[in-house]
Coordinates of C-alpha atoms in Angstrom, one line a residue:
M1 CA 3.5 28.5 9.2
T2 CA 1.5 26.2 11.4
G3 CA -1.7 27.7 10.2
F4 CA -0.7 26.8 6.6
F5 CA -0.2 23.1 7.5
R6 CA -3.4 23.0 9.6
E7 CA -5.3 24.3 6.6
L8 CA -3.5 22.0 4.2
F9 CA -4.2 18.9 6.2
S10 CA -7.8 19.8 6.9
N11 CA -8.6 20.3 3.2
G12 CA -11.1 17.6 2.4
I13 CA -10.5 17.9 -1.4
I14 CA -6.7 17.2 -1.0
I15 CA -7.3 14.4 1.5
C16 CA -9.9 12.7 -0.7
G17 CA -7.6 12.9 -3.8
L18 CA -4.7 11.4 -1.9
L19 CA -6.9 8.7 -0.3
S20 CA -8.2 7.8 -3.8
W21 CA -4.6 7.6 -5.1
L22 CA -3.5 5.4 -2.2
V23 CA -6.4 3.0 -2.6
A24 CA -5.8 2.7 -6.3
Q25 CA -2.1 2.0 -5.8
V26 CA -2.8 -0.6 -3.2
L27 CA -5.4 -2.3 -5.4
K28 CA -3.0 -2.1 -8.4
T29 CA -0.3 -3.9 -6.3
I30 CA -2.7 -6.6 -5.2
I31 CA -4.2 -7.2 -8.7
Y32 CA -0.7 -7.3 -10.2
A33 CA 0.4 -9.9 -7.6
A34 CA -2.7 -12.0 -8.1
I35 CA -2.3 -12.0 -11.9
N36 CA 1.5 -12.5 -12.0
G37 CA 2.0 -14.6 -8.9
R38 CA 4.5 -12.3 -7.4
L39 CA 4.5 -9.1 -5.4
D40 CA 6.2 -6.1 -7.1
W41 CA 6.6 -3.2 -4.7
E42 CA 7.2 -0.9 -7.6
R43 CA 3.5 -1.2 -8.5
L44 CA 2.7 0.6 -5.2
F45 CA 4.3 3.8 -6.5
G46 CA 4.6 3.1 -10.2
D47 CA 2.6 4.3 -13.1
G48 CA 0.4 2.2 -15.4
G49 CA -1.7 -0.8 -14.4
M50 CA -5.2 -1.5 -13.1
P51 CA -6.9 0.7 -11.8
S52 CA -5.5 4.0 -12.9
G53 CA -4.3 5.9 -9.9
H54 CA -4.2 9.1 -11.9
S55 CA -7.8 8.7 -12.9
A56 CA -8.9 7.9 -9.4
T57 CA -7.1 10.9 -8.0
V58 CA -8.3 13.5 -10.5
T59 CA -11.9 12.2 -10.4
A60 CA -12.0 12.3 -6.6
V61 CA -10.6 15.9 -6.7
A62 CA -13.2 17.0 -9.3
I63 CA -16.2 15.4 -7.7
S64 CA -15.1 16.6 -4.2
C65 CA -14.8 20.2 -5.7
G66 CA -18.3 19.8 -7.1
M67 CA -19.8 18.4 -3.8
Q68 CA -18.0 21.0 -1.6
C69 CA -18.0 24.1 -3.8
G70 CA -20.9 23.4 -6.2
F71 CA -21.0 21.8 -9.6
D72 CA -21.4 25.3 -11.1
S73 CA -18.2 26.6 -9.3
P74 CA -15.0 27.6 -11.0
A75 CA -13.2 25.0 -8.8
F76 CA -15.3 22.2 -10.3
A77 CA -14.9 23.6 -13.8
I78 CA -11.1 23.7 -13.6
S79 CA -10.7 20.3 -11.8
G80 CA -13.2 18.6 -14.2
I81 CA -11.5 19.8 -17.3
M82 CA -8.1 18.8 -15.8
A83 CA -9.5 15.4 -15.0
I84 CA -10.6 14.9 -18.6
V85 CA -7.1 16.0 -19.9
V86 CA -5.3 13.7 -17.5
M87 CA -7.4 10.7 -18.3
H88 CA -7.2 11.3 -22.0
D89 CA -3.5 11.6 -21.8
A90 CA -3.2 8.4 -19.8
M91 CA -5.0 6.5 -22.6
G92 CA -3.2 8.3 -25.4
V93 CA 0.3 9.5 -25.3
R94 CA 1.3 7.7 -22.1
L95 CA -0.1 4.3 -23.3
E96 CA 1.7 4.7 -26.7
T97 CA 4.9 5.6 -24.8
G98 CA 4.7 2.3 -22.9
K99 CA 4.1 0.3 -26.1
Q100 CA 7.1 1.9 -27.7
A101 CA 9.3 1.3 -24.6
K102 CA 8.3 -2.4 -24.8
V103 CA 9.3 -2.7 -28.5
L104 CA 12.6 -0.8 -27.9
N105 CA 13.5 -3.0 -24.9
E106 CA 12.8 -6.1 -27.0
L107 CA 14.9 -4.7 -29.9
L108 CA 17.8 -3.9 -27.6
A109 CA 17.6 -7.4 -26.1
V110 CA 18.0 -8.8 -29.6
V111 CA 20.8 -6.4 -30.8
Q112 CA 22.7 -6.3 -27.5
S113 CA 24.5 -9.6 -26.6
D114 CA 24.4 -9.1 -22.8
K115 CA 21.1 -8.8 -20.9
L116 CA 19.8 -5.3 -20.1
S117 CA 19.7 -4.5 -16.4
N118 CA 16.4 -3.1 -14.9
Q119 CA 18.1 0.3 -14.7
E120 CA 18.9 0.2 -18.4
K121 CA 15.4 -0.8 -19.5
L122 CA 12.8 1.8 -20.5
K123 CA 9.7 1.9 -18.3
E124 CA 6.9 0.0 -20.0
F125 CA 4.2 0.7 -17.4
V126 CA 3.5 4.4 -18.0
G127 CA 0.0 4.5 -19.6
H128 CA -3.4 2.9 -19.2
T129 CA -6.0 1.1 -21.3
P130 CA -9.4 2.7 -21.5
F131 CA -10.7 0.0 -19.1
Q132 CA -8.0 0.8 -16.5
V133 CA -8.9 4.5 -16.8
F134 CA -12.6 3.8 -16.5
M135 CA -12.0 1.7 -13.4
G136 CA -9.9 4.4 -11.9
F137 CA -12.7 6.9 -12.6
L138 CA -15.3 4.7 -10.9
L139 CA -13.0 4.2 -7.9
G140 CA -12.4 7.9 -7.6
L141 CA -16.1 8.6 -7.9
A142 CA -17.0 6.1 -5.3
I143 CA -14.4 7.2 -2.8
S144 CA -15.2 10.9 -3.3
I145 CA -19.0 10.3 -2.7
I146 CA -18.4 8.2 0.4
F147 CA -15.7 10.5 1.7
N148 CA -17.7 13.7 1.2
L149 CA -20.8 12.2 2.8
L150 CA -18.8 11.2 5.9
W151 CA -16.5 14.3 5.9
R152 CA -19.3 16.9 6.5

């Protein structure tokens, strides 16, 4: 079992993907605090916001696969297609879900006499705008290139 963990934690593709996610989440938290004037720790682990952590992660994984396995490899083909699907989903279904949650929360606030608790509210930060996805893509691209140049 120790061989499994040694291999897992020495896998540059996984490490690069996780690093990209972490950097995106930290940046998202800082940007949110700068814009809203308050620190919200949920932004560190939450969905939605700028930049897209999902986009940064899948881009870093795909580019790392290409750089380590070749851009003509099955690993790059699979990770590249999955990256496109994830980023498209973040801008489509998940963005619309967040818009619908906001409308429903506002409707419930009008209809219900007492204020909704944070546990009762629907999550509004679940998707991304195209700009947020693009910035996540650029972040993942930059981190994967730098990481893979230094990793080897």
